[in-house]
Amino acid sequence: MFRRSWNRFCAGEEKRVGTRTVFVGNHPISETEAYIAQRFCDNRIVSSKYTLWNFLPKNLFEQFRRIANFYFLIIFLVQVTVDTPTSPVTSGLPLFFVITVTAIKQGYEDWLRHRADNEVNKSTVNIIENAKRVKKECEKIKVGDVVEVQADETFPCDLILLSSCTSDGTCYVTTASLDGESNCKTHYAVRDTIALCTAESIDTLRAAIECEQPQPDLYKFVGRINIYSNSLEAVARSLGPENLLLKGATLKSTRKIYGVAVYTGMETKMALNYQGKSQKRSAVEKSINTFLIVYLFILLTKAAVCTTLKYVWQSYPYNDEPWYNQKTQKERETLKVLKMFTDFLSFMVLFNFIIPVSMYVTVEMQKFLGSFFISWDKDFYDEEIKEGALVNTSDLNEELGQVDYVFTDKTGTLTENSMEFIECCIDGHKYNGVTEEVDGLSRTDGPLTHFDKADKNKEELFLRALCLCHTVEIKTNDAVDGATESTELTYVSSSPDEIALVKGAKKYGFTFLGTRNDCMRVENQRKEIEEYELLHTLNFDPVRRRMSVIVKDQKGDIYLFCKGADSAIFPRIQIPEPESTKLRNAIDSTKQHVERSAMNGYRTLGVAFKNIAPDDYERINRQLIEAKMALQDREEKMEEVLDDIETNMNLIGATAVEDKLQDQAAETIEALHAAGLKVWVLTGDKMETAKSTCYACRLFQTSTELLELTTKTIKECERKDRLHELLIEYRKKLLREFPKSTKRNCKKRAWTDQEYGLIIDGATLSLILNSSQECGSSNYKSIFLQICMKCTAVLCCRMAPLQKAQIVRMVKNLKGSPITLSIGDGANDVSMILESHVGIGIKGKEGRQAARNSDYSVPKFKHLKKLLLAHGHLYYVRIAHLVQYFFYKNLCFILPQFLYQFFCGFSQQPLYDAAYLTMYNICFTSLPILAYSLLEQHINIDTLTSDPRLYMNISGNAMLQLGPFLYWTFLAAFEGTVFFFGTYFLFQTSSLEDNGTVYGNWTFGTIVFTVLVFTVTLKLALDTRFWTWINHFVIWGSLAFYVFFSFFWGGIIWPFLKQQRMYFVFAQMLSSVSTWLAIVFLIFISLFPEILLIVLKTVRRRSARRNLSCRRASDSLSARPSVRPLLLRTFSDESNML
């Protein structure tokens, strides 16, 4: 009952869901009706994260969400509230340092965002109010305001174009700041507002715009404008993306325009697009979390052991309460359980430095600063576009060194996306530009049965179709509202294919002269100007894979011209009558031409047309207008109408356009294969074209045996049965060939055994992914994945964008979670770029959507080689060493503290002074490892790029696996034991000076700490292979700073410090020759295993080189060099190579 009453009360609300109504100029439609202004957001842009009032609480909340920061906060609070052996400063100061540095960094970045926001919000704009131009601040624009924009100004909000200074109501816009496309795009005003070119006339307009609510897609907009005359009869016109001027775009080649604000401030498409993408996490971050859990377990174990042994020790009365340390009455009355818990927390505090809190800051700094090396790399600079590489996120630098699968687009990624018209087929006859000129066309014969050429009318019809069926615009040097026969034409389009086809038609005598007043002008071979009224443009979309135009010629005849992929055109061709042998032969010959062109690597398109009777056009026009005017489900309704219109067409011919292979694309793919990576090509092109490109770029070798799962190998009837048979057959074949398939063996196999490649198309993939649970077909996917994993390369053709993402997701979820990388250049590649672990965008000719949504962007595909094999390799080695080193040096630091408890009755007595506890991670050992993690090159960059097989040595997160982790842990345990017991045995004679002065526990701890600092720093020096002045400065400077600080803290330099417990300890310690000898000896003993290992590896490496040289000299006839000696090396072998 209540629901029905509510529905009646809210009648009409359902229609308004997802839409908004905007009154142009904020004028009411009728002066007799009351106008209530709607509430929309203002035009302020807010990209900042904090304000002056919420910065502190919000930033602290976000930082303490990190588990390490929260852990140290708890430790600090325990130290404050519980009687712990160390001062709260020891954990509070490092935590304060980390929090402060991070807060300053984030605060500075946010201040820059505030400043950028104010520059935009406080800029002045022209608004039309009461027929006058009024200057206002940009942030004061309201939805419905009419805005005037001058040439070369950026649009202050999302506007619907009402009129411009041109007679046809068009304007030219660049959207480089939005999607990176620098070419001019044409936008249109509706015909009813074109004449309103002054402030006075535009103020008289009474109109309401109904449009969708704000959404981030830059290329979609659904709306309609209702224009009211004096009689209040509304004239409705549809609005689409061609009418919408986006905030951030720039007006070009047009003196001024008038537009009405529909989306403002944070509701503009630009603002909605800048709200971040989902966060990706690298494998190294996951390893860090695993190591943290292990070390937290070690910490808890140490605290539990010490707590237990303390009470075992105190079970003897003379240990529990000695005569010199009597308990107070309060201590005697305290519950034993509570006392044990307090002691456990105290030991936790004492050993808490085993968890390296400063590691997070160091890792963030390493990633942030390290990302600049990619941007600064001159090898990534492209002279053609005058740009280099760009890093959109620095969180995944090390992931570049862990890639297992590379998914690449074909067009614009492997190829140049620079199209050249090569040949065509008209009515079954092949033409190209090689042989004689015949009536403006060059012709070569196809099959020997066709010696004649096509009918003259068919030739002209085909060329007219190329001149009319496109969205190409003319841009001239002296005018923007049309072209003349004498001016030099510059064609502009978002698709290079269309420009190539229009230029191809021009080459053969038919020249497109542009569009003027909705009339497309064409100059034919006889130099006559033909005009065609453009009635409708049915734009290309990836689902239909075709585009059409409906035009009317000067005689009044109406034509539909359509071009598109052959798979989208041929099924829509009118089937000829059985007696029409000539027509049937022409269609068959065209199909054969398309297949031959595709096998030669050309991109092919079918071209068709049909006559439309006036009565049919009235129906079509009505259906199109109804679909375009729909605010809800406009795309679905348009799809239904277009599907009905583009049927029963007549085939004219087909075109072949060449897209040249990118420079060094083949060499790059070979290098990736040699590095053990599996390369998959995911493309929307037809199989023959993609297959030819794969051979050209050496994805497939001549010896590669291809396994096909396509509609050709699977017949239409009983497709699932045939698919199942093929899947079983291929799996058996591959299992016989490769009975064992470990990850490492799969990478070696490509050099030694038969290589297999798989080809699958979109239709078959849909059958596999969407297989039902009946008839045993549920295992299609698992069998398919088994086949893919045993193939060296996979080609997926006829792929929709969603299918590309599905493929990537499927491989990501394989056992072992392989690391995936996707690279592409177009909007259709965005889905797979976002889905993969690492997304790389090519700054291509299909716009910058892929580059904007990627983690990294590079100008060319060839740059992927150095990005992975050099930068990725080095980034991974550096950060893996950083992580292991941090845990190593902290275990070295805390283990002597743990051992010390066995000699002080588990009394929680600190071994080190509080200043040393605080400064160890912040000052004494932080800079050397940061410099190492930024500058280290254990192998020369040229060697890394020239020998891709080195990439396999670090694959599978090799340096952060259990083996290396245990090695570093046992090394730290060994060295920590040497530090403590070496000093302990030195102290068997407590008087180390001639005057009989006795050393105390602070001297003992200082000797241990000195050996510790020098050992872990010199260990890093031994690991360094690439020395720069920065490495020398931070390593030796850190040691010098430690000595200086110790003298300072001991009161030698600053005598006012003589009241504290470390007064003169360091200076007194160094006055003993025995202490000097002990420190040097203990450092040598600690580093001796490392030095011995380096010597043994050097000898073995030289021996391996000599043996390898001998084998190569004796076996010079081998086709491919053996990689077994290289693969048998460990990473440490390579780390000693220069």
mmCIF file of N, CA, C and O in Angstrom, residues 723-754:
data_model
loop_
_atom_site.group_PDB
_atom_site.id
_atom_site.type_symbol
_atom_site.label_atom_id
_atom_site.label_comp_id
_atom_site.label_asym_id
_atom_site.label_seq_id
_atom_site.Cartn_x
_atom_site.Cartn_y
_atom_site.Cartn_z
ATOM 1 N N LEU A 723 35.251 -29.040 -31.836
ATOM 2 C CA LEU A 723 36.166 -28.296 -30.979
ATOM 3 C C LEU A 723 36.755 -29.208 -29.915
ATOM 4 O O LEU A 723 37.972 -29.183 -29.649
ATOM 5 N N HIS A 724 35.917 -30.029 -29.319
ATOM 6 C CA HIS A 724 36.401 -30.939 -28.289
ATOM 7 C C HIS A 724 37.402 -31.931 -28.866
ATOM 8 O O HIS A 724 38.438 -32.229 -28.247
ATOM 9 N N GLU A 725 37.140 -32.429 -30.074
ATOM 10 C CA GLU A 725 38.070 -33.367 -30.715
ATOM 11 C C GLU A 725 39.431 -32.705 -30.960
ATOM 12 O O GLU A 725 40.485 -33.300 -30.693
ATOM 13 N N LEU A 726 39.396 -31.467 -31.463
ATOM 14 C CA LEU A 726 40.654 -30.776 -31.751
ATOM 15 C C LEU A 726 41.433 -30.488 -30.474
ATOM 16 O O LEU A 726 42.667 -30.632 -30.440
ATOM 17 N N LEU A 727 40.738 -30.052 -29.422
ATOM 18 C CA LEU A 727 41.420 -29.770 -28.160
ATOM 19 C C LEU A 727 42.103 -31.024 -27.619
ATOM 20 O O LEU A 727 43.263 -30.969 -27.190
ATOM 21 N N ILE A 728 41.419 -32.157 -27.641
ATOM 22 C CA ILE A 728 41.991 -33.413 -27.157
ATOM 23 C C ILE A 728 43.174 -33.823 -28.033
ATOM 24 O O ILE A 728 44.232 -34.252 -27.534
ATOM 25 N N GLU A 729 43.012 -33.673 -29.344
ATOM 26 C CA GLU A 729 44.082 -34.053 -30.276
ATOM 27 C C GLU A 729 45.340 -33.222 -30.044
ATOM 28 O O GLU A 729 46.456 -33.752 -29.977
ATOM 29 N N TYR A 730 45.173 -31.896 -29.926
ATOM 30 C CA TYR A 730 46.339 -31.019 -29.721
ATOM 31 C C TYR A 730 47.006 -31.286 -28.380
ATOM 32 O O TYR A 730 48.229 -31.257 -28.260
ATOM 33 N N ARG A 731 46.198 -31.536 -27.353
ATOM 34 C CA ARG A 731 46.782 -31.794 -26.036
ATOM 35 C C ARG A 731 47.614 -33.070 -26.057
ATOM 36 O O ARG A 731 48.723 -33.113 -25.521
ATOM 37 N N LYS A 732 47.093 -34.129 -26.679
ATOM 38 C CA LYS A 732 47.845 -35.384 -26.751
ATOM 39 C C LYS A 732 49.158 -35.187 -27.508
ATOM 40 O O LYS A 732 50.207 -35.695 -27.112
ATOM 41 N N LYS A 733 49.074 -34.419 -28.577
ATOM 42 C CA LYS A 733 50.265 -34.168 -29.397
ATOM 43 C C LYS A 733 51.345 -33.456 -28.577
ATOM 44 O O LYS A 733 52.528 -33.825 -28.605
ATOM 45 N N LEU A 734 50.934 -32.438 -27.836
ATOM 46 C CA LEU A 734 51.897 -31.665 -27.057
ATOM 47 C C LEU A 734 52.403 -32.424 -25.845
ATOM 48 O O LEU A 734 53.557 -32.277 -25.438
ATOM 49 N N LEU A 735 51.555 -33.252 -25.233
ATOM 50 C CA LEU A 735 51.990 -34.050 -24.086
ATOM 51 C C LEU A 735 53.010 -35.095 -24.504
ATOM 52 O O LEU A 735 53.932 -35.419 -23.749
ATOM 53 N N ARG A 736 52.848 -35.647 -25.723
ATOM 54 C CA ARG A 736 53.848 -36.596 -26.227
ATOM 55 C C ARG A 736 55.182 -35.887 -26.454
ATOM 56 O O ARG A 736 56.248 -36.429 -26.192
ATOM 57 N N GLU A 737 55.089 -34.670 -26.942
ATOM 58 C CA GLU A 737 56.307 -33.909 -27.247
ATOM 59 C C GLU A 737 56.991 -33.420 -25.976
ATOM 60 O O GLU A 737 58.205 -33.456 -25.851
ATOM 61 N N PHE A 738 56.183 -32.931 -25.013
ATOM 62 C CA PHE A 738 56.732 -32.371 -23.778
ATOM 63 C C PHE A 738 56.056 -33.043 -22.581
ATOM 64 O O PHE A 738 55.103 -32.499 -22.024
ATOM 65 N N PRO A 739 56.511 -34.220 -22.186
ATOM 66 C CA PRO A 739 55.832 -34.917 -21.076
ATOM 67 C C PRO A 739 55.936 -34.182 -19.758
ATOM 68 O O PRO A 739 55.066 -34.272 -18.924
ATOM 69 N N LYS A 740 57.030 -33.443 -19.538
ATOM 70 C CA LYS A 740 57.192 -32.700 -18.297
ATOM 71 C C LYS A 740 57.216 -31.219 -18.623
ATOM 72 O O LYS A 740 57.819 -30.806 -19.593
ATOM 73 N N SER A 741 56.579 -30.438 -17.794
ATOM 74 C CA SER A 741 56.439 -29.009 -18.117
ATOM 75 C C SER A 741 56.642 -28.154 -16.881
ATOM 76 O O SER A 741 55.713 -27.577 -16.354
ATOM 77 N N THR A 742 57.852 -28.150 -16.350
ATOM 78 C CA THR A 742 58.145 -27.186 -15.293
ATOM 79 C C THR A 742 58.358 -25.833 -15.926
ATOM 80 O O THR A 742 58.654 -25.713 -17.108
ATOM 81 N N LYS A 743 58.249 -24.814 -15.100
ATOM 82 C CA LYS A 743 58.346 -23.453 -15.617
ATOM 83 C C LYS A 743 59.706 -23.200 -16.250
ATOM 84 O O LYS A 743 59.829 -22.610 -17.300
ATOM 85 N N ARG A 744 60.764 -23.701 -15.610
ATOM 86 C CA ARG A 744 62.101 -23.464 -16.123
ATOM 87 C C ARG A 744 62.328 -24.253 -17.403
ATOM 88 O O ARG A 744 62.924 -23.771 -18.362
ATOM 89 N N ASN A 745 61.804 -25.513 -17.456
ATOM 90 C CA ASN A 745 61.976 -26.324 -18.650
ATOM 91 C C ASN A 745 61.276 -25.726 -19.836
ATOM 92 O O ASN A 745 61.738 -25.814 -20.962
ATOM 93 N N CYS A 746 60.103 -25.100 -19.579
ATOM 94 C CA CYS A 746 59.361 -24.471 -20.678
ATOM 95 C C CYS A 746 60.190 -23.388 -21.326
ATOM 96 O O CYS A 746 60.120 -23.168 -22.526
ATOM 97 N N LYS A 747 60.996 -22.683 -20.537
ATOM 98 C CA LYS A 747 61.788 -21.584 -21.073
ATOM 99 C C LYS A 747 62.990 -22.106 -21.846
ATOM 100 O O LYS A 747 63.434 -21.492 -22.804
ATOM 101 N N LYS A 748 63.536 -23.258 -21.440
ATOM 102 C CA LYS A 748 64.670 -23.811 -22.168
ATOM 103 C C LYS A 748 64.244 -24.461 -23.474
ATOM 104 O O LYS A 748 65.011 -24.529 -24.424
ATOM 105 N N ARG A 749 63.016 -24.927 -23.522
ATOM 106 C CA ARG A 749 62.559 -25.782 -24.587
ATOM 107 C C ARG A 749 62.612 -25.124 -25.954
ATOM 108 O O ARG A 749 62.877 -25.753 -26.969
ATOM 109 N N ALA A 750 62.374 -23.815 -25.991
ATOM 110 C CA ALA A 750 62.261 -23.120 -27.268
ATOM 111 C C ALA A 750 63.530 -23.236 -28.084
ATOM 112 O O ALA A 750 63.501 -23.102 -29.300
ATOM 113 N N TRP A 751 64.676 -23.486 -27.442
ATOM 114 C CA TRP A 751 65.932 -23.557 -28.176
ATOM 115 C C TRP A 751 66.265 -24.982 -28.611
ATOM 116 O O TRP A 751 67.172 -25.171 -29.428
ATOM 117 N N THR A 752 65.628 -25.943 -28.033
ATOM 118 C CA THR A 752 66.075 -27.314 -28.245
ATOM 119 C C THR A 752 65.063 -28.182 -28.967
ATOM 120 O O THR A 752 65.443 -29.092 -29.695
ATOM 121 N N ASP A 753 63.774 -27.947 -28.796
ATOM 122 C CA ASP A 753 62.755 -28.848 -29.317
ATOM 123 C C ASP A 753 61.946 -28.172 -30.404
ATOM 124 O O ASP A 753 62.133 -27.013 -30.734
ATOM 125 N N GLN A 754 61.024 -28.936 -30.960
ATOM 126 C CA GLN A 754 60.076 -28.398 -31.941
ATOM 127 C C GLN A 754 59.219 -27.307 -31.300
ATOM 128 O O GLN A 754 58.713 -27.467 -30.200
#
